[in-house]
JSON list of C-alpha atoms in Angstrom, two decimals:
[
{"chain": "A", "resi": 1, "resn": "PRO", "atom": "CA", "xyz": [16.78, 18.65, -13.29]},
{"chain": "A", "resi": 2, "resn": "PRO", "atom": "CA", "xyz": [14.66, 20.69, -15.59]},
{"chain": "A", "resi": 3, "resn": "LYS", "atom": "CA", "xyz": [15.03, 24.47, -15.40]},
{"chain": "A", "resi": 4, "resn": "HIS", "atom": "CA", "xyz": [11.83, 25.62, -16.36]},
{"chain": "A", "resi": 5, "resn": "PRO", "atom": "CA", "xyz": [8.06, 23.96, -15.80]},
{"chain": "A", "resi": 6, "resn": "ARG", "atom": "CA", "xyz": [7.63, 23.78, -19.62]},
{"chain": "A", "resi": 7, "resn": "ASP", "atom": "CA", "xyz": [10.64, 21.11, -19.43]},
{"chain": "A", "resi": 8, "resn": "CYS", "atom": "CA", "xyz": [8.82, 18.87, -17.18]},
{"chain": "A", "resi": 9, "resn": "LEU", "atom": "CA", "xyz": [6.03, 16.41, -17.78]},
{"chain": "A", "resi": 10, "resn": "PRO", "atom": "CA", "xyz": [3.32, 17.28, -15.23]},
{"chain": "A", "resi": 11, "resn": "ILE", "atom": "CA", "xyz": [0.77, 14.73, -14.54]},
{"chain": "A", "resi": 12, "resn": "VAL", "atom": "CA", "xyz": [-2.25, 14.54, -12.13]},
{"chain": "A", "resi": 13, "resn": "PRO", "atom": "CA", "xyz": [-1.06, 12.37, -9.27]},
{"chain": "A", "resi": 14, "resn": "MET", "atom": "CA", "xyz": [-3.11, 9.08, -8.79]},
{"chain": "A", "resi": 15, "resn": "THR", "atom": "CA", "xyz": [-4.07, 10.22, -5.28]},
{"chain": "A", "resi": 16, "resn": "MET", "atom": "CA", "xyz": [-5.78, 13.43, -7.04]},
{"chain": "A", "resi": 17, "resn": "SER", "atom": "CA", "xyz": [-7.94, 11.11, -9.22]},
{"chain": "A", "resi": 18, "resn": "LEU", "atom": "CA", "xyz": [-8.85, 9.32, -5.71]},
{"chain": "A", "resi": 19, "resn": "GLU", "atom": "CA", "xyz": [-10.03, 12.83, -4.75]},
{"chain": "A", "resi": 20, "resn": "PHE", "atom": "CA", "xyz": [-12.00, 13.33, -7.86]},
{"chain": "A", "resi": 21, "resn": "ILE", "atom": "CA", "xyz": [-13.72, 10.08, -7.65]},
{"chain": "A", "resi": 22, "resn": "ALA", "atom": "CA", "xyz": [-14.70, 10.69, -4.03]},
{"chain": "A", "resi": 23, "resn": "GLU", "atom": "CA", "xyz": [-16.13, 14.02, -4.85]},
{"chain": "A", "resi": 24, "resn": "ALA", "atom": "CA", "xyz": [-18.39, 12.47, -7.57]},
{"chain": "A", "resi": 25, "resn": "ALA", "atom": "CA", "xyz": [-19.36, 9.69, -5.24]},
{"chain": "A", "resi": 26, "resn": "ALA", "atom": "CA", "xyz": [-20.22, 12.27, -2.55]},
{"chain": "A", "resi": 27, "resn": "LEU", "atom": "CA", "xyz": [-22.52, 14.18, -4.75]},
{"chain": "A", "resi": 28, "resn": "LEU", "atom": "CA", "xyz": [-24.80, 11.17, -5.44]},
{"chain": "A", "resi": 29, "resn": "CYS", "atom": "CA", "xyz": [-24.65, 10.33, -1.43]},
{"chain": "A", "resi": 30, "resn": "PRO", "atom": "CA", "xyz": [-25.25, 13.68, 0.58]},
{"chain": "A", "resi": 31, "resn": "GLY", "atom": "CA", "xyz": [-24.39, 13.16, 4.09]},
{"chain": "A", "resi": 32, "resn": "LEU", "atom": "CA", "xyz": [-22.24, 10.33, 3.80]},
{"chain": "A", "resi": 33, "resn": "GLY", "atom": "CA", "xyz": [-18.44, 10.46, 4.32]},
{"chain": "A", "resi": 34, "resn": "VAL", "atom": "CA", "xyz": [-15.62, 8.37, 2.47]},
{"chain": "A", "resi": 35, "resn": "ILE", "atom": "CA", "xyz": [-14.67, 5.23, 4.28]},
{"chain": "A", "resi": 36, "resn": "GLY", "atom": "CA", "xyz": [-12.84, 3.40, 1.57]},
{"chain": "A", "resi": 37, "resn": "TYR", "atom": "CA", "xyz": [-11.92, 2.63, -1.77]},
{"chain": "A", "resi": 38, "resn": "GLU", "atom": "CA", "xyz": [-12.21, -0.73, -3.86]},
{"chain": "A", "resi": 39, "resn": "ASN", "atom": "CA", "xyz": [-11.11, -1.95, -7.18]},
{"chain": "A", "resi": 40, "resn": "VAL", "atom": "CA", "xyz": [-9.11, 1.02, -7.99]},
{"chain": "A", "resi": 41, "resn": "LYS", "atom": "CA", "xyz": [-7.43, 1.08, -11.50]},
{"chain": "A", "resi": 42, "resn": "ALA", "atom": "CA", "xyz": [-5.25, 3.81, -13.11]},
{"chain": "A", "resi": 43, "resn": "MET", "atom": "CA", "xyz": [-5.13, 3.04, -16.92]},
{"chain": "A", "resi": 44, "resn": "ARG", "atom": "CA", "xyz": [-3.33, 6.03, -18.28]},
{"chain": "A", "resi": 45, "resn": "TRP", "atom": "CA", "xyz": [-1.74, 9.39, -17.01]},
{"chain": "A", "resi": 46, "resn": "ILE", "atom": "CA", "xyz": [-3.86, 12.47, -16.98]},
{"chain": "A", "resi": 47, "resn": "GLY", "atom": "CA", "xyz": [-1.29, 14.98, -18.41]},
{"chain": "A", "resi": 48, "resn": "LEU", "atom": "CA", "xyz": [-1.12, 18.68, -17.67]},
{"chain": "A", "resi": 49, "resn": "GLU", "atom": "CA", "xyz": [1.53, 19.78, -19.99]},
{"chain": "A", "resi": 50, "resn": "GLU", "atom": "CA", "xyz": [1.04, 23.25, -21.75]},
{"chain": "A", "resi": 51, "resn": "ARG", "atom": "CA", "xyz": [-2.44, 23.55, -20.33]},
{"chain": "A", "resi": 52, "resn": "LEU", "atom": "CA", "xyz": [-4.07, 25.78, -17.82]},
{"chain": "A", "resi": 53, "resn": "ARG", "atom": "CA", "xyz": [-7.13, 23.66, -17.92]},
{"chain": "A", "resi": 54, "resn": "ILE", "atom": "CA", "xyz": [-8.29, 20.21, -18.83]},
{"chain": "A", "resi": 55, "resn": "LEU", "atom": "CA", "xyz": [-11.58, 18.66, -19.31]},
{"chain": "A", "resi": 56, "resn": "LEU", "atom": "CA", "xyz": [-12.25, 15.27, -17.54]},
{"chain": "A", "resi": 57, "resn": "HIS", "atom": "CA", "xyz": [-15.53, 13.21, -17.92]},
{"chain": "A", "resi": 58, "resn": "VAL", "atom": "CA", "xyz": [-16.56, 11.64, -14.88]},
{"chain": "A", "resi": 59, "resn": "ASP", "atom": "CA", "xyz": [-19.23, 8.92, -14.68]},
{"chain": "A", "resi": 60, "resn": "ALA", "atom": "CA", "xyz": [-20.67, 7.97, -11.33]},
{"chain": "A", "resi": 61, "resn": "GLN", "atom": "CA", "xyz": [-23.34, 5.34, -10.41]},
{"chain": "A", "resi": 62, "resn": "VAL", "atom": "CA", "xyz": [-24.44, 4.16, -7.16]},
{"chain": "A", "resi": 63, "resn": "VAL", "atom": "CA", "xyz": [-24.16, 0.25, -7.25]},
{"chain": "A", "resi": 64, "resn": "ALA", "atom": "CA", "xyz": [-25.00, -1.06, -3.70]},
{"chain": "A", "resi": 65, "resn": "HIS", "atom": "CA", "xyz": [-26.36, 0.18, -0.54]},
{"chain": "A", "resi": 66, "resn": "ASP", "atom": "CA", "xyz": [-26.26, -2.07, 2.59]},
{"chain": "A", "resi": 67, "resn": "GLU", "atom": "CA", "xyz": [-29.00, -1.29, 5.20]},
{"chain": "A", "resi": 68, "resn": "THR", "atom": "CA", "xyz": [-27.05, -3.18, 7.88]},
{"chain": "A", "resi": 69, "resn": "THR", "atom": "CA", "xyz": [-23.98, -1.44, 7.71]},
{"chain": "A", "resi": 70, "resn": "GLY", "atom": "CA", "xyz": [-25.19, 1.83, 6.18]},
{"chain": "A", "resi": 71, "resn": "GLU", "atom": "CA", "xyz": [-22.50, 1.55, 3.53]},
{"chain": "A", "resi": 72, "resn": "THR", "atom": "CA", "xyz": [-23.09, 2.84, 0.03]},
{"chain": "A", "resi": 73, "resn": "ARG", "atom": "CA", "xyz": [-20.82, 1.85, -2.92]},
{"chain": "A", "resi": 74, "resn": "VAL", "atom": "CA", "xyz": [-20.40, 4.02, -6.00]},
{"chain": "A", "resi": 75, "resn": "ASP", "atom": "CA", "xyz": [-18.59, 3.20, -9.13]},
{"chain": "A", "resi": 76, "resn": "VAL", "atom": "CA", "xyz": [-16.79, 6.07, -10.81]},
{"chain": "A", "resi": 77, "resn": "SER", "atom": "CA", "xyz": [-14.74, 6.39, -13.75]},
{"chain": "A", "resi": 78, "resn": "ILE", "atom": "CA", "xyz": [-12.69, 9.28, -15.34]},
{"chain": "A", "resi": 79, "resn": "SER", "atom": "CA", "xyz": [-11.97, 9.64, -18.97]},
{"chain": "A", "resi": 80, "resn": "PHE", "atom": "CA", "xyz": [-9.50, 12.10, -20.26]},
{"chain": "A", "resi": 81, "resn": "GLN", "atom": "CA", "xyz": [-9.13, 12.93, -24.04]},
{"chain": "A", "resi": 82, "resn": "ASP", "atom": "CA", "xyz": [-11.97, 10.37, -24.80]},
{"chain": "A", "resi": 83, "resn": "LYS", "atom": "CA", "xyz": [-9.92, 7.36, -23.16]},
{"chain": "A", "resi": 84, "resn": "ARG", "atom": "CA", "xyz": [-10.68, 5.89, -19.85]},
{"chain": "A", "resi": 85, "resn": "ALA", "atom": "CA", "xyz": [-7.86, 6.90, -17.24]},
{"chain": "A", "resi": 86, "resn": "PHE", "atom": "CA", "xyz": [-9.16, 6.10, -13.90]},
{"chain": "A", "resi": 87, "resn": "ALA", "atom": "CA", "xyz": [-11.79, 4.17, -12.19]},
{"chain": "A", "resi": 88, "resn": "GLY", "atom": "CA", "xyz": [-12.64, 2.84, -8.91]},
{"chain": "A", "resi": 89, "resn": "ARG", "atom": "CA", "xyz": [-15.39, 2.04, -6.44]},
{"chain": "A", "resi": 90, "resn": "VAL", "atom": "CA", "xyz": [-15.90, 4.74, -3.47]},
{"chain": "A", "resi": 91, "resn": "VAL", "atom": "CA", "xyz": [-17.33, 3.38, -0.37]},
{"chain": "A", "resi": 92, "resn": "LEU", "atom": "CA", "xyz": [-19.23, 5.81, 1.82]},
{"chain": "A", "resi": 93, "resn": "GLY", "atom": "CA", "xyz": [-20.79, 5.67, 5.15]},
{"chain": "A", "resi": 94, "resn": "THR", "atom": "CA", "xyz": [-22.06, 7.52, 8.20]},
{"chain": "A", "resi": 95, "resn": "GLN", "atom": "CA", "xyz": [-19.07, 6.49, 10.36]},
{"chain": "A", "resi": 96, "resn": "TYR", "atom": "CA", "xyz": [-15.57, 4.85, 10.18]},
{"chain": "A", "resi": 97, "resn": "ARG", "atom": "CA", "xyz": [-15.17, 1.34, 10.96]},
{"chain": "A", "resi": 98, "resn": "GLN", "atom": "CA", "xyz": [-14.32, 0.64, 14.71]},
{"chain": "A", "resi": 99, "resn": "ASP", "atom": "CA", "xyz": [-13.50, -2.88, 14.62]},
{"chain": "A", "resi": 100, "resn": "LEU", "atom": "CA", "xyz": [-9.86, -2.67, 13.15]},
{"chain": "A", "resi": 101, "resn": "GLN", "atom": "CA", "xyz": [-7.27, -4.33, 15.22]},
{"chain": "A", "resi": 102, "resn": "MET", "atom": "CA", "xyz": [-3.66, -3.11, 14.90]},
{"chain": "A", "resi": 103, "resn": "GLU", "atom": "CA", "xyz": [-0.54, -4.96, 16.07]},
{"chain": "A", "resi": 104, "resn": "TRP", "atom": "CA", "xyz": [2.80, -3.32, 16.02]},
{"chain": "A", "resi": 105, "resn": "PRO", "atom": "CA", "xyz": [6.07, -5.48, 16.27]},
{"chain": "A", "resi": 106, "resn": "ASP", "atom": "CA", "xyz": [8.99, -4.71, 18.28]},
{"chain": "A", "resi": 107, "resn": "LEU", "atom": "CA", "xyz": [11.17, -2.07, 16.41]},
{"chain": "A", "resi": 108, "resn": "SER", "atom": "CA", "xyz": [13.92, -1.64, 18.91]},
{"chain": "A", "resi": 109, "resn": "ASP", "atom": "CA", "xyz": [16.59, -3.92, 16.76]},
{"chain": "A", "resi": 110, "resn": "LEU", "atom": "CA", "xyz": [15.86, -2.83, 13.40]},
{"chain": "A", "resi": 111, "resn": "PRO", "atom": "CA", "xyz": [18.52, -0.87, 11.40]},
{"chain": "A", "resi": 112, "resn": "GLY", "atom": "CA", "xyz": [18.14, 2.54, 9.81]},
{"chain": "A", "resi": 113, "resn": "TRP", "atom": "CA", "xyz": [17.29, 3.33, 6.13]},
{"chain": "A", "resi": 114, "resn": "PRO", "atom": "CA", "xyz": [20.16, 2.92, 3.67]},
{"chain": "A", "resi": 115, "resn": "ILE", "atom": "CA", "xyz": [19.32, 6.44, 2.19]},
{"chain": "A", "resi": 116, "resn": "PRO", "atom": "CA", "xyz": [18.89, 9.77, 4.15]},
{"chain": "A", "resi": 117, "resn": "ILE", "atom": "CA", "xyz": [15.74, 11.72, 3.89]},
{"chain": "A", "resi": 118, "resn": "GLU", "atom": "CA", "xyz": [17.25, 14.41, 2.10]},
{"chain": "A", "resi": 119, "resn": "ASP", "atom": "CA", "xyz": [17.89, 12.17, -0.99]},
{"chain": "A", "resi": 120, "resn": "CYS", "atom": "CA", "xyz": [14.38, 11.49, -1.33]},
{"chain": "A", "resi": 121, "resn": "TYR", "atom": "CA", "xyz": [13.26, 14.83, -2.93]},
{"chain": "A", "resi": 122, "resn": "VAL", "atom": "CA", "xyz": [16.38, 16.77, -3.47]},
{"chain": "A", "resi": 123, "resn": "GLY", "atom": "CA", "xyz": [18.16, 13.59, -4.87]},
{"chain": "A", "resi": 124, "resn": "ARG", "atom": "CA", "xyz": [15.18, 13.39, -7.15]},
{"chain": "A", "resi": 125, "resn": "ARG", "atom": "CA", "xyz": [14.33, 9.53, -5.94]},
{"chain": "A", "resi": 126, "resn": "MET", "atom": "CA", "xyz": [10.75, 10.92, -5.97]},
{"chain": "A", "resi": 127, "resn": "PHE", "atom": "CA", "xyz": [9.47, 13.05, -8.78]},
{"chain": "A", "resi": 128, "resn": "HIS", "atom": "CA", "xyz": [6.86, 14.80, -6.91]},
{"chain": "A", "resi": 129, "resn": "GLY", "atom": "CA", "xyz": [6.68, 18.68, -6.59]},
{"chain": "A", "resi": 130, "resn": "PRO", "atom": "CA", "xyz": [6.74, 20.75, -3.44]},
{"chain": "A", "resi": 131, "resn": "SER", "atom": "CA", "xyz": [3.06, 20.18, -2.51]},
{"chain": "A", "resi": 132, "resn": "PHE", "atom": "CA", "xyz": [3.52, 16.44, -2.19]},
{"chain": "A", "resi": 133, "resn": "HIS", "atom": "CA", "xyz": [6.81, 16.52, 0.01]},
{"chain": "A", "resi": 134, "resn": "VAL", "atom": "CA", "xyz": [5.22, 14.91, 2.87]},
{"chain": "A", "resi": 135, "resn": "MET", "atom": "CA", "xyz": [8.03, 12.49, 4.09]},
{"chain": "A", "resi": 136, "resn": "THR", "atom": "CA", "xyz": [9.89, 14.04, 6.77]},
{"chain": "A", "resi": 137, "resn": "ARG", "atom": "CA", "xyz": [11.82, 11.10, 8.35]},
{"chain": "A", "resi": 138, "resn": "LEU", "atom": "CA", "xyz": [13.02, 7.60, 7.59]},
{"chain": "A", "resi": 139, "resn": "ASP", "atom": "CA", "xyz": [13.54, 5.67, 10.63]},
{"chain": "A", "resi": 140, "resn": "HIS", "atom": "CA", "xyz": [13.47, 1.84, 10.69]},
{"chain": "A", "resi": 141, "resn": "PHE", "atom": "CA", "xyz": [14.24, -0.22, 7.60]},
{"chain": "A", "resi": 142, "resn": "SER", "atom": "CA", "xyz": [14.09, -4.08, 7.24]},
{"chain": "A", "resi": 143, "resn": "ASN", "atom": "CA", "xyz": [11.99, -6.72, 5.47]},
{"chain": "A", "resi": 144, "resn": "PRO", "atom": "CA", "xyz": [9.03, -6.82, 6.37]},
{"chain": "A", "resi": 145, "resn": "ILE", "atom": "CA", "xyz": [9.06, -3.58, 8.47]},
{"chain": "A", "resi": 146, "resn": "ALA", "atom": "CA", "xyz": [9.86, 0.03, 7.72]},
{"chain": "A", "resi": 147, "resn": "THR", "atom": "CA", "xyz": [8.86, 3.20, 9.65]},
{"chain": "A", "resi": 148, "resn": "GLY", "atom": "CA", "xyz": [9.15, 6.83, 8.92]},
{"chain": "A", "resi": 149, "resn": "THR", "atom": "CA", "xyz": [7.08, 9.89, 9.41]},
{"chain": "A", "resi": 150, "resn": "LEU", "atom": "CA", "xyz": [4.99, 11.78, 7.15]},
{"chain": "A", "resi": 151, "resn": "ARG", "atom": "CA", "xyz": [3.46, 15.33, 7.60]},
{"chain": "A", "resi": 152, "resn": "VAL", "atom": "CA", "xyz": [0.17, 17.12, 6.64]},
{"chain": "A", "resi": 153, "resn": "LEU", "atom": "CA", "xyz": [0.83, 20.06, 4.32]},
{"chain": "A", "resi": 154, "resn": "PRO", "atom": "CA", "xyz": [-1.34, 23.10, 3.57]},
{"chain": "A", "resi": 155, "resn": "LYS", "atom": "CA", "xyz": [-3.44, 22.66, 0.46]},
{"chain": "A", "resi": 156, "resn": "ASP", "atom": "CA", "xyz": [-3.62, 26.30, -0.63]},
{"chain": "A", "resi": 157, "resn": "GLN", "atom": "CA", "xyz": [-1.22, 25.67, -3.54]},
{"chain": "A", "resi": 158, "resn": "LEU", "atom": "CA", "xyz": [-2.98, 22.59, -5.18]},
{"chain": "A", "resi": 159, "resn": "PHE", "atom": "CA", "xyz": [-5.62, 24.66, -7.27]},
{"chain": "A", "resi": 160, "resn": "GLY", "atom": "CA", "xyz": [-4.88, 28.12, -8.79]},
{"chain": "A", "resi": 161, "resn": "GLY", "atom": "CA", "xyz": [-7.50, 30.55, -7.25]},
{"chain": "A", "resi": 162, "resn": "LEU", "atom": "CA", "xyz": [-8.80, 28.28, -4.75]},
{"chain": "A", "resi": 163, "resn": "PRO", "atom": "CA", "xyz": [-6.61, 28.71, -1.35]},
{"chain": "A", "resi": 164, "resn": "GLU", "atom": "CA", "xyz": [-8.82, 26.63, 0.75]},
{"chain": "A", "resi": 165, "resn": "PRO", "atom": "CA", "xyz": [-10.17, 23.51, -1.13]},
{"chain": "A", "resi": 166, "resn": "ALA", "atom": "CA", "xyz": [-12.83, 21.50, 0.78]},
{"chain": "A", "resi": 167, "resn": "LEU", "atom": "CA", "xyz": [-11.16, 18.09, 0.20]},
{"chain": "A", "resi": 168, "resn": "LEU", "atom": "CA", "xyz": [-12.76, 14.86, 1.22]},
{"chain": "A", "resi": 169, "resn": "VAL", "atom": "CA", "xyz": [-9.64, 12.79, 1.55]},
{"chain": "A", "resi": 170, "resn": "ASP", "atom": "CA", "xyz": [-6.11, 14.20, 1.84]},
{"chain": "A", "resi": 171, "resn": "PRO", "atom": "CA", "xyz": [-4.37, 13.38, -1.57]},
{"chain": "A", "resi": 172, "resn": "CYS", "atom": "CA", "xyz": [-0.91, 14.51, -0.72]},
{"chain": "A", "resi": 173, "resn": "LEU", "atom": "CA", "xyz": [-0.65, 12.49, 2.45]},
{"chain": "A", "resi": 174, "resn": "LEU", "atom": "CA", "xyz": [-2.22, 9.46, 0.60]},
{"chain": "A", "resi": 175, "resn": "ASP", "atom": "CA", "xyz": [0.53, 10.12, -2.09]},
{"chain": "A", "resi": 176, "resn": "GLY", "atom": "CA", "xyz": [3.10, 10.15, 0.79]},
{"chain": "A", "resi": 177, "resn": "ILE", "atom": "CA", "xyz": [2.31, 6.64, 1.67]},
{"chain": "A", "resi": 178, "resn": "GLY", "atom": "CA", "xyz": [2.69, 5.49, -1.91]},
{"chain": "A", "resi": 179, "resn": "GLN", "atom": "CA", "xyz": [6.01, 7.37, -1.83]},
{"chain": "A", "resi": 180, "resn": "PHE", "atom": "CA", "xyz": [7.30, 5.68, 1.32]},
{"chain": "A", "resi": 181, "resn": "VAL", "atom": "CA", "xyz": [6.24, 2.21, 0.12]},
{"chain": "A", "resi": 182, "resn": "GLY", "atom": "CA", "xyz": [7.93, 2.84, -3.13]},
{"chain": "A", "resi": 183, "resn": "LEU", "atom": "CA", "xyz": [11.05, 3.75, -1.45]},
{"chain": "A", "resi": 184, "resn": "TRP", "atom": "CA", "xyz": [10.87, 0.82, 0.74]},
{"chain": "A", "resi": 185, "resn": "CYS", "atom": "CA", "xyz": [10.25, -1.47, -2.53]},
{"chain": "A", "resi": 186, "resn": "GLN", "atom": "CA", "xyz": [13.51, 0.05, -3.97]}
]
């Protein structure tokens, strides 16, 4: 592993870009909260190597408002170094959907994961820094089901000089879901 931060190739995680586009959309729709994303595309890394600050160009436009559901859709794109890096549609509303039906299968006969949780971060199966180490347990593993436990971490180390950021989504927890799925796919 690298011995110094300058030996790493730090990048902005995709889930931080999700937070950035949510922030832009919320500025256009005061009073509404983020209830979803659509058509998300990550085109290139937003690199942080040897920089204390970076300039991102963010474009946002309201593209639809549904009077029946109260949902508003905002298309947002992020450019970095004059190239499009990330884009997506943010769905905002006054309340979360209440009509979701979740069904959970019987998990009693599923085997455990073939790797221990300790190998995920320490063993470098995941490249994420400590602020994104949200997986705490890997329980059941099979196809098409895997289970585990994620934790919510403090956000005081995400932005220098901003110990209590007011985030619209939890980019670290969202990233943890991606980490979990990525391990399961391996």
